[in-house]
Amino acid sequence: MLGWWRPRCASIRPDLVAWVDGQLSSRRAERVRRHVDDCATCAAEAKSLAAVIESQRTGLTEQLAAVSPDIDRLWRQLSGRLHAPQADVGRRRELVWVWRPALGLAVAAALLWLGSAAFEEPAAVLISVGVKAPPAKVTQQPELFKDFAIIQDLDVLERFDTAETEPPEGDRTPPADQG
Amino acid sequence: MLAAQRDERGAFEALFRKYGRQLAAFARQFVGNQARAEELVQDVFLHVFETRRRYVPRARFATWLYRIATNACLSEVRRGEYRGRIVSLEPPDDDTPAPQYPDPDARSGEELVMRREAGQRINAVLAALPAQQRAALLLARVEGFSYEEVAESLGCSLSAVKSLIHRATLTVRDRLGEEVR
């Protein structure tokens, strides 16, 4: 007998509080009601829970009612925050640690740039470096050597000191006599 | 809320006056300090004001409001400032006002003391509950929310709410012993 009703009670107990609160679906509530009608233990538990829930309701409501803030003062404060130029002043305050250093860095960079512009030496004079004309293969198969000019320029820059300064093919005209 | 959504004059203030006090009392149960609870209520209403255009009246306004408030309270608890606080049955020494009952003359001094002590015990037991159980219990017992509304406010399932309220009810009963029977 004991083994028969215990599992049923165990499956009903988790529903008891919700049943007393009237929050179960009608089918489930009916199942609990039928069990409680038959089981004196669960009926006693349900009765105890009903008293507990009622006293919790009264006690908690009374406790919370004891907290009575000055609603006029709160409204004045909230109203001030609502009508601030940017309502979310708090969030802007939180971002101060981001924009202040960023602004500082920007100002420092600007000053550095201005300073270096004022005191830097005259701009370096770029000297055009003549390179040898491309080999015949390059002109015959240009698709294979499309990067030849770039590579040659890089090569020249790498060996700047020893690079021949011979002007390109087209510029090999002898310089005109001066005077 | 719909009037506040249309920016009708005085509508938002009316909302604040209607819900501000009870929300402060609710928040007080999580932050344990009246001043911080009031700040939290202002933050909640500021959020309501900023997001009022997005409000869709598919449920009671109170459910939506308490969802924002509960999130704010639970975040505050998660920040850890209130974790591990020792719950005392002594009267709090902060700015908590003493419970004011509607008609003190109607009760004897002894009864008032007993009720005050009972209230402090309830507060202590509540404070010891996990935050979600506390929120569920307060919403169901004090605000009179249905389990579905509690689920909406807490952002969890109906079965989770049933379990939260069940456990909270039994814990409060066990800890208060005969006090609430």
CSV table of C-alpha atoms in Angstrom, one decimal:
chain,number,residue,atom,x,y,z
A,1,MET,CA,0.0,0.0,0.0
A,2,LEU,CA,2.8,2.3,1.0
A,3,GLY,CA,4.6,1.6,-2.3
A,4,TRP,CA,1.5,2.4,-4.2
A,5,TRP,CA,0.8,5.9,-2.9
A,6,ARG,CA,4.3,7.2,-2.4
A,7,PRO,CA,5.2,7.6,-6.1
A,8,ARG,CA,1.9,9.3,-6.7
A,9,CYS,CA,2.5,11.7,-3.8
A,10,ALA,CA,6.1,12.4,-5.1
A,11,SER,CA,4.7,13.3,-8.5
A,12,ILE,CA,2.0,15.5,-7.0
A,13,ARG,CA,4.1,17.4,-4.5
A,14,PRO,CA,6.0,19.6,-7.0
A,15,ASP,CA,2.6,20.8,-8.3
A,16,LEU,CA,1.1,21.6,-4.9
A,17,VAL,CA,2.3,25.2,-4.5
A,18,ALA,CA,1.2,26.1,-8.1
A,19,TRP,CA,-2.1,24.3,-7.4
A,20,VAL,CA,-2.7,26.4,-4.2
A,21,ASP,CA,-1.7,29.5,-6.2
A,22,GLY,CA,-4.3,28.5,-8.9
A,23,GLN,CA,-1.7,28.5,-11.6
A,24,LEU,CA,-2.0,25.0,-13.0
A,25,SER,CA,-3.7,24.1,-16.2
A,26,SER,CA,-7.2,22.7,-15.7
A,27,ARG,CA,-6.2,19.2,-16.6
A,28,ARG,CA,-3.3,19.1,-14.2
A,29,ALA,CA,-5.3,20.9,-11.5
A,30,GLU,CA,-8.0,18.3,-11.7
A,31,ARG,CA,-5.3,15.5,-11.3
A,32,VAL,CA,-3.9,17.2,-8.2
A,33,ARG,CA,-7.4,17.8,-6.8
A,34,ARG,CA,-8.4,14.1,-7.2
A,35,HIS,CA,-5.2,13.1,-5.4
A,36,VAL,CA,-5.6,15.5,-2.6
A,37,ASP,CA,-9.2,14.3,-2.1
A,38,ASP,CA,-7.8,10.7,-1.6
A,39,CYS,CA,-4.6,11.4,0.2
A,40,ALA,CA,-4.8,12.8,3.7
A,41,THR,CA,-1.0,13.6,3.8
A,42,CYS,CA,-1.1,15.7,0.7
A,43,ALA,CA,-4.4,17.3,1.8
A,44,ALA,CA,-2.7,18.4,5.0
A,45,GLU,CA,0.4,19.6,3.1
A,46,ALA,CA,-1.9,21.6,0.8
A,47,LYS,CA,-3.7,23.1,3.7
A,48,SER,CA,-0.4,24.1,5.3
A,49,LEU,CA,0.9,25.6,2.1
A,50,ALA,CA,-2.3,27.6,1.7
A,51,ALA,CA,-1.7,29.2,5.1
A,52,VAL,CA,1.9,29.8,4.3
A,53,ILE,CA,1.2,31.4,1.0
A,54,GLU,CA,-1.4,33.6,2.5
A,55,SER,CA,0.9,34.8,5.3
A,56,GLN,CA,3.8,35.3,2.9
A,57,ARG,CA,1.5,37.4,0.8
A,58,THR,CA,0.4,39.6,3.8
A,59,GLY,CA,3.9,39.7,5.4
A,60,LEU,CA,5.8,40.5,2.2
A,61,THR,CA,3.2,43.1,1.1
A,62,GLU,CA,3.4,44.8,4.5
A,63,GLN,CA,7.2,44.8,4.4
A,64,LEU,CA,7.3,46.3,1.0
A,65,ALA,CA,4.7,48.9,1.9
A,66,ALA,CA,7.0,50.0,4.7
A,67,VAL,CA,9.4,51.3,2.0
A,68,SER,CA,7.9,54.7,1.1
A,69,PRO,CA,10.3,56.9,-0.9
A,70,ASP,CA,9.6,60.5,-1.4
A,71,ILE,CA,8.0,60.1,-4.8
A,72,ASP,CA,8.0,63.9,-5.5
A,73,ARG,CA,11.7,64.2,-4.9
A,74,LEU,CA,12.4,61.1,-7.0
A,75,TRP,CA,10.3,62.6,-9.9
A,76,ARG,CA,12.1,65.9,-9.7
A,77,GLN,CA,15.5,64.0,-9.9
A,78,LEU,CA,14.3,61.8,-12.8
A,79,SER,CA,12.7,64.8,-14.6
A,80,GLY,CA,16.1,66.6,-14.4
A,81,ARG,CA,17.8,63.6,-16.0
A,82,LEU,CA,15.1,63.3,-18.7
A,83,HIS,CA,15.5,66.9,-19.7
A,84,ALA,CA,19.3,66.9,-19.7
A,85,PRO,CA,20.7,67.8,-23.2
A,86,GLN,CA,21.6,64.2,-23.6
A,87,ALA,CA,19.3,62.1,-21.5
A,88,ASP,CA,21.9,59.4,-21.1
A,89,VAL,CA,24.4,61.4,-19.1
A,90,GLY,CA,25.5,58.4,-17.2
A,91,ARG,CA,26.6,56.5,-20.3
A,92,ARG,CA,28.6,59.5,-21.5
A,93,ARG,CA,30.3,59.7,-18.1
A,94,GLU,CA,31.2,56.0,-18.5
A,95,LEU,CA,32.9,56.7,-21.8
A,96,VAL,CA,35.0,59.5,-20.4
A,97,TRP,CA,37.9,57.1,-20.0
A,98,VAL,CA,37.8,56.3,-23.7
A,99,TRP,CA,37.4,59.7,-25.3
A,100,ARG,CA,39.7,61.7,-23.0
A,101,PRO,CA,42.9,59.7,-23.8
A,102,ALA,CA,41.9,59.6,-27.5
A,103,LEU,CA,41.5,63.4,-27.5
A,104,GLY,CA,44.9,63.7,-25.8
A,105,LEU,CA,46.6,61.5,-28.3
A,106,ALA,CA,45.0,63.3,-31.2
A,107,VAL,CA,46.2,66.7,-29.8
A,108,ALA,CA,49.7,65.3,-29.2
A,109,ALA,CA,49.9,63.9,-32.7
A,110,ALA,CA,48.8,67.2,-34.2
A,111,LEU,CA,51.4,69.2,-32.2
A,112,LEU,CA,54.1,66.7,-33.2
A,113,TRP,CA,53.2,67.0,-36.8
A,114,LEU,CA,53.2,70.8,-36.6
A,115,GLY,CA,56.6,70.8,-34.8
A,116,SER,CA,58.2,68.5,-37.3
A,117,ALA,CA,56.8,70.6,-40.2
A,118,ALA,CA,58.3,73.8,-38.8
A,119,PHE,CA,61.8,72.4,-38.0
A,120,GLU,CA,62.4,69.8,-40.7
A,121,GLU,CA,65.2,70.1,-43.3
A,122,PRO,CA,64.4,71.0,-46.8
A,123,ALA,CA,62.8,68.2,-48.8
A,124,ALA,CA,65.2,65.8,-50.3
A,125,VAL,CA,65.8,66.2,-54.0
A,126,LEU,CA,64.7,63.2,-56.0
A,127,ILE,CA,67.2,62.2,-58.6
A,128,SER,CA,65.9,60.2,-61.4
A,129,VAL,CA,68.0,57.0,-61.9
A,130,GLY,CA,68.5,55.8,-65.4
A,131,VAL,CA,68.4,52.1,-65.9
A,132,LYS,CA,69.4,49.9,-68.8
A,133,ALA,CA,67.0,49.3,-71.5
A,134,PRO,CA,65.1,45.9,-71.1
A,135,PRO,CA,66.6,42.9,-72.8
A,136,ALA,CA,65.2,41.8,-76.1
A,137,LYS,CA,63.3,38.9,-74.5
A,138,VAL,CA,61.3,41.3,-72.5
A,139,THR,CA,60.1,43.2,-75.6
A,140,GLN,CA,59.4,39.9,-77.4
A,141,GLN,CA,57.3,38.3,-74.7
A,142,PRO,CA,56.0,41.2,-72.6
A,143,GLU,CA,53.3,39.1,-70.9
A,144,LEU,CA,56.1,37.0,-69.2
A,145,PHE,CA,57.9,40.0,-68.0
A,146,LYS,CA,55.2,42.5,-67.1
A,147,ASP,CA,56.7,43.1,-63.7
A,148,PHE,CA,60.2,43.6,-65.1
A,149,ALA,CA,60.3,47.3,-64.8
A,150,ILE,CA,59.2,47.2,-61.1
A,151,ILE,CA,61.8,44.5,-60.3
A,152,GLN,CA,64.5,46.4,-62.1
A,153,ASP,CA,63.6,49.6,-60.2
A,154,LEU,CA,63.7,47.7,-56.9
A,155,ASP,CA,67.0,46.1,-57.9
A,156,VAL,CA,68.4,49.6,-58.7
A,157,LEU,CA,67.2,50.9,-55.4
A,158,GLU,CA,68.9,48.0,-53.6
A,159,ARG,CA,72.2,48.7,-55.3
A,160,PHE,CA,71.8,52.4,-55.3
A,161,ASP,CA,75.5,53.1,-54.8
A,162,THR,CA,76.6,50.9,-57.7
A,163,ALA,CA,73.7,51.4,-60.0
A,164,GLU,CA,74.6,52.6,-63.4
A,165,THR,CA,73.1,55.9,-64.0
A,166,GLU,CA,72.8,55.4,-67.7
A,167,PRO,CA,69.5,56.9,-68.8
A,168,PRO,CA,66.9,54.8,-70.5
A,169,GLU,CA,67.0,54.1,-74.2
A,170,GLY,CA,64.8,57.0,-75.2
A,171,ASP,CA,66.8,59.5,-73.2
A,172,ARG,CA,70.2,58.6,-74.6
A,173,THR,CA,70.3,61.7,-76.7
A,174,PRO,CA,73.5,63.5,-76.0
A,175,PRO,CA,73.1,66.6,-73.9
A,176,ALA,CA,72.9,69.8,-75.8
A,177,ASP,CA,75.9,72.0,-75.7
A,178,GLN,CA,75.7,74.5,-73.0
A,179,GLY,CA,76.2,77.8,-74.5
B,1,MET,CA,1.9,53.8,-21.4
B,2,LEU,CA,0.4,54.3,-24.8
B,3,ALA,CA,-0.2,57.9,-23.9
B,4,ALA,CA,3.5,58.2,-22.8
B,5,GLN,CA,4.5,56.6,-26.1
B,6,ARG,CA,2.6,59.4,-27.9
B,7,ASP,CA,4.5,61.9,-25.6
B,8,GLU,CA,1.3,63.1,-24.1
B,9,ARG,CA,1.9,65.7,-21.4
B,10,GLY,CA,2.0,64.3,-17.9
B,11,ALA,CA,1.5,60.7,-19.0
B,12,PHE,CA,5.0,59.6,-18.2
B,13,GLU,CA,4.9,61.3,-14.8
B,14,ALA,CA,1.6,59.5,-14.1
B,15,LEU,CA,3.3,56.2,-14.9
B,16,PHE,CA,6.2,57.0,-12.6
B,17,ARG,CA,3.9,58.0,-9.8
B,18,LYS,CA,1.9,54.9,-10.2
B,19,TYR,CA,4.7,52.4,-10.2
B,20,GLY,CA,7.7,54.3,-8.7
B,21,ARG,CA,7.1,53.5,-5.1
B,22,GLN,CA,6.4,49.8,-5.5
B,23,LEU,CA,9.4,49.4,-7.8
B,24,ALA,CA,11.6,51.1,-5.2
B,25,ALA,CA,10.4,48.6,-2.6
B,26,PHE,CA,11.0,45.7,-5.0
B,27,ALA,CA,14.5,46.9,-5.9
B,28,ARG,CA,15.3,47.4,-2.2
B,29,GLN,CA,15.0,43.7,-1.7
B,30,PHE,CA,17.9,43.2,-4.1
B,31,VAL,CA,20.3,46.0,-3.4
B,32,GLY,CA,19.6,46.2,0.4
B,33,ASN,CA,19.9,50.0,0.4
B,34,GLN,CA,17.2,52.6,0.0
B,35,ALA,CA,19.4,55.2,-1.9
B,36,ARG,CA,20.7,52.6,-4.4
B,37,ALA,CA,17.1,51.3,-4.9
B,38,GLU,CA,15.9,54.8,-5.7
B,39,GLU,CA,18.7,55.3,-8.2
B,40,LEU,CA,17.9,51.9,-9.8
B,41,VAL,CA,14.2,53.0,-10.1
B,42,GLN,CA,15.3,56.2,-11.9
B,43,ASP,CA,17.5,54.2,-14.2
B,44,VAL,CA,14.6,51.8,-15.0
B,45,PHE,CA,12.3,54.7,-15.8
B,46,LEU,CA,15.0,56.4,-17.9
B,47,HIS,CA,15.3,53.2,-19.9
B,48,VAL,CA,11.5,53.0,-20.2
B,49,PHE,CA,11.5,56.6,-21.5
B,50,GLU,CA,14.3,56.0,-24.0
B,51,THR,CA,12.7,52.8,-25.4
B,52,ARG,CA,9.0,53.8,-25.2
B,53,ARG,CA,8.7,53.8,-29.0
B,54,ARG,CA,9.6,50.2,-29.0
B,55,TYR,CA,7.0,49.1,-26.5
B,56,VAL,CA,4.4,46.8,-28.0
B,57,PRO,CA,1.3,46.3,-25.9
B,58,ARG,CA,1.1,42.6,-26.2
B,59,ALA,CA,1.2,42.1,-22.4
B,60,ARG,CA,0.4,44.2,-19.3
B,61,PHE,CA,2.7,47.3,-19.0
B,62,ALA,CA,3.6,46.2,-15.5
B,63,THR,CA,5.1,42.9,-16.9
B,64,TRP,CA,7.3,44.9,-19.3
B,65,LEU,CA,8.3,47.3,-16.6
B,66,TYR,CA,9.1,44.6,-14.1
B,67,ARG,CA,11.1,42.8,-16.8
B,68,ILE,CA,13.4,45.8,-17.1
B,69,ALA,CA,13.5,46.3,-13.3
B,70,THR,CA,14.2,42.6,-12.6
B,71,ASN,CA,17.0,42.6,-15.2
B,72,ALA,CA,18.5,45.7,-13.6
B,73,CYS,CA,18.2,44.2,-10.1
B,74,LEU,CA,19.7,40.8,-11.1
B,75,SER,CA,22.6,42.5,-12.9
B,76,GLU,CA,23.2,44.5,-9.8
B,77,VAL,CA,23.2,41.4,-7.7
B,78,ARG,CA,25.5,39.6,-10.2
B,79,ARG,CA,28.0,42.5,-9.9
B,80,GLY,CA,28.7,40.8,-6.6
B,81,GLU,CA,28.5,43.8,-4.3
B,82,TYR,CA,25.7,42.2,-2.3
B,83,ARG,CA,27.0,38.6,-2.5
B,84,GLY,CA,28.0,37.0,0.7
B,85,ARG,CA,26.5,39.8,2.8
B,86,ILE,CA,25.8,38.6,6.2
B,87,VAL,CA,22.1,38.7,6.9
B,88,SER,CA,21.3,40.0,10.3
B,89,LEU,CA,18.1,39.8,12.2
B,90,GLU,CA,19.0,43.1,13.9
B,91,PRO,CA,17.4,46.3,12.5
B,92,PRO,CA,19.4,47.6,9.6
B,93,ASP,CA,21.6,50.6,10.5
B,94,ASP,CA,21.4,52.3,7.1
B,95,ASP,CA,18.7,54.8,6.1
B,96,THR,CA,16.0,52.2,6.0
B,97,PRO,CA,12.8,53.7,7.3
B,98,ALA,CA,11.1,51.9,10.1
B,99,PRO,CA,7.9,50.1,8.9
B,100,GLN,CA,5.0,52.5,9.0
B,101,TYR,CA,1.7,50.7,9.4
B,102,PRO,CA,-1.5,52.5,8.3
B,103,ASP,CA,-3.0,53.0,11.7
B,104,PRO,CA,-0.5,52.6,14.6
B,105,ASP,CA,-3.0,53.6,17.2
B,106,ALA,CA,-5.1,50.7,16.3
B,107,ARG,CA,-2.4,48.2,17.4
B,108,SER,CA,-0.9,47.7,20.8
B,109,GLY,CA,2.8,48.4,21.3
B,110,GLU,CA,3.5,44.7,21.8
B,111,GLU,CA,1.8,43.8,18.6
B,112,LEU,CA,3.7,46.4,16.7
B,113,VAL,CA,7.0,45.1,18.1
B,114,MET,CA,6.1,41.6,17.2
B,115,ARG,CA,5.0,42.6,13.7
B,116,ARG,CA,8.2,44.5,13.2
B,117,GLU,CA,10.3,41.6,14.3
B,118,ALA,CA,8.3,39.3,12.0
B,119,GLY,CA,9.0,41.7,9.1
B,120,GLN,CA,12.7,41.7,9.8
B,121,ARG,CA,12.8,37.9,9.8
B,122,ILE,CA,10.9,37.8,6.5
B,123,ASN,CA,13.4,40.3,5.1
B,124,ALA,CA,16.3,38.2,6.3
B,125,VAL,CA,14.9,35.0,4.9
B,126,LEU,CA,14.2,36.7,1.6
B,127,ALA,CA,17.7,38.2,1.4
B,128,ALA,CA,19.1,34.7,1.8
B,129,LEU,CA,17.1,33.3,-1.1
B,130,PRO,CA,18.8,33.1,-4.5
B,131,ALA,CA,18.1,36.2,-6.5
B,132,GLN,CA,15.9,34.5,-9.1
B,133,GLN,CA,13.8,32.8,-6.5
B,134,ARG,CA,13.4,36.1,-4.6
B,135,ALA,CA,12.3,37.9,-7.7
B,136,ALA,CA,9.8,35.2,-8.6
B,137,LEU,CA,8.3,35.1,-5.1
B,138,LEU,CA,8.0,38.8,-4.9
B,139,LEU,CA,6.4,39.1,-8.3
B,140,ALA,CA,3.9,36.4,-7.5
B,141,ARG,CA,3.0,37.1,-3.9
B,142,VAL,CA,3.3,40.9,-3.7
B,143,GLU,CA,2.7,42.2,-7.3
B,144,GLY,CA,0.1,39.5,-7.9
B,145,PHE,CA,1.6,38.4,-11.2
B,146,SER,CA,0.4,35.1,-12.7
B,147,TYR,CA,3.1,32.5,-13.3
B,148,GLU,CA,3.1,33.4,-17.0
B,149,GLU,CA,3.7,37.0,-16.2
B,150,VAL,CA,6.5,36.1,-13.8
B,151,ALA,CA,8.0,34.0,-16.6
B,152,GLU,CA,7.7,37.0,-19.0
B,153,SER,CA,9.4,39.3,-16.4
B,154,LEU,CA,12.2,36.9,-15.6
B,155,GLY,CA,12.7,35.8,-19.2
B,156,CYS,CA,12.4,32.1,-18.4
B,157,SER,CA,10.0,29.2,-19.0
B,158,LEU,CA,6.7,28.6,-17.1
B,159,SER,CA,8.1,25.3,-15.7
B,160,ALA,CA,11.2,27.1,-14.4
B,161,VAL,CA,8.9,29.7,-12.7
B,162,LYS,CA,6.8,26.9,-11.1
B,163,SER,CA,10.0,25.4,-9.7
B,164,LEU,CA,11.4,28.7,-8.5
B,165,ILE,CA,8.3,29.6,-6.6
B,166,HIS,CA,7.8,26.1,-5.2
B,167,ARG,CA,11.3,26.1,-3.8
B,168,ALA,CA,11.2,29.7,-2.5
B,169,THR,CA,7.9,29.0,-0.8
B,170,LEU,CA,9.1,25.9,1.0
B,171,THR,CA,12.4,27.6,1.9
B,172,VAL,CA,10.7,30.6,3.4
B,173,ARG,CA,8.3,28.3,5.3
B,174,ASP,CA,11.1,26.1,6.6
B,175,ARG,CA,13.3,29.1,7.7
B,176,LEU,CA,10.5,31.0,9.3
B,177,GLY,CA,9.2,27.9,11.0
B,178,GLU,CA,6.1,28.6,13.0
B,179,GLU,CA,6.4,32.4,12.4
B,180,VAL,CA,4.3,32.3,9.3
B,181,ARG,CA,2.1,29.4,10.1
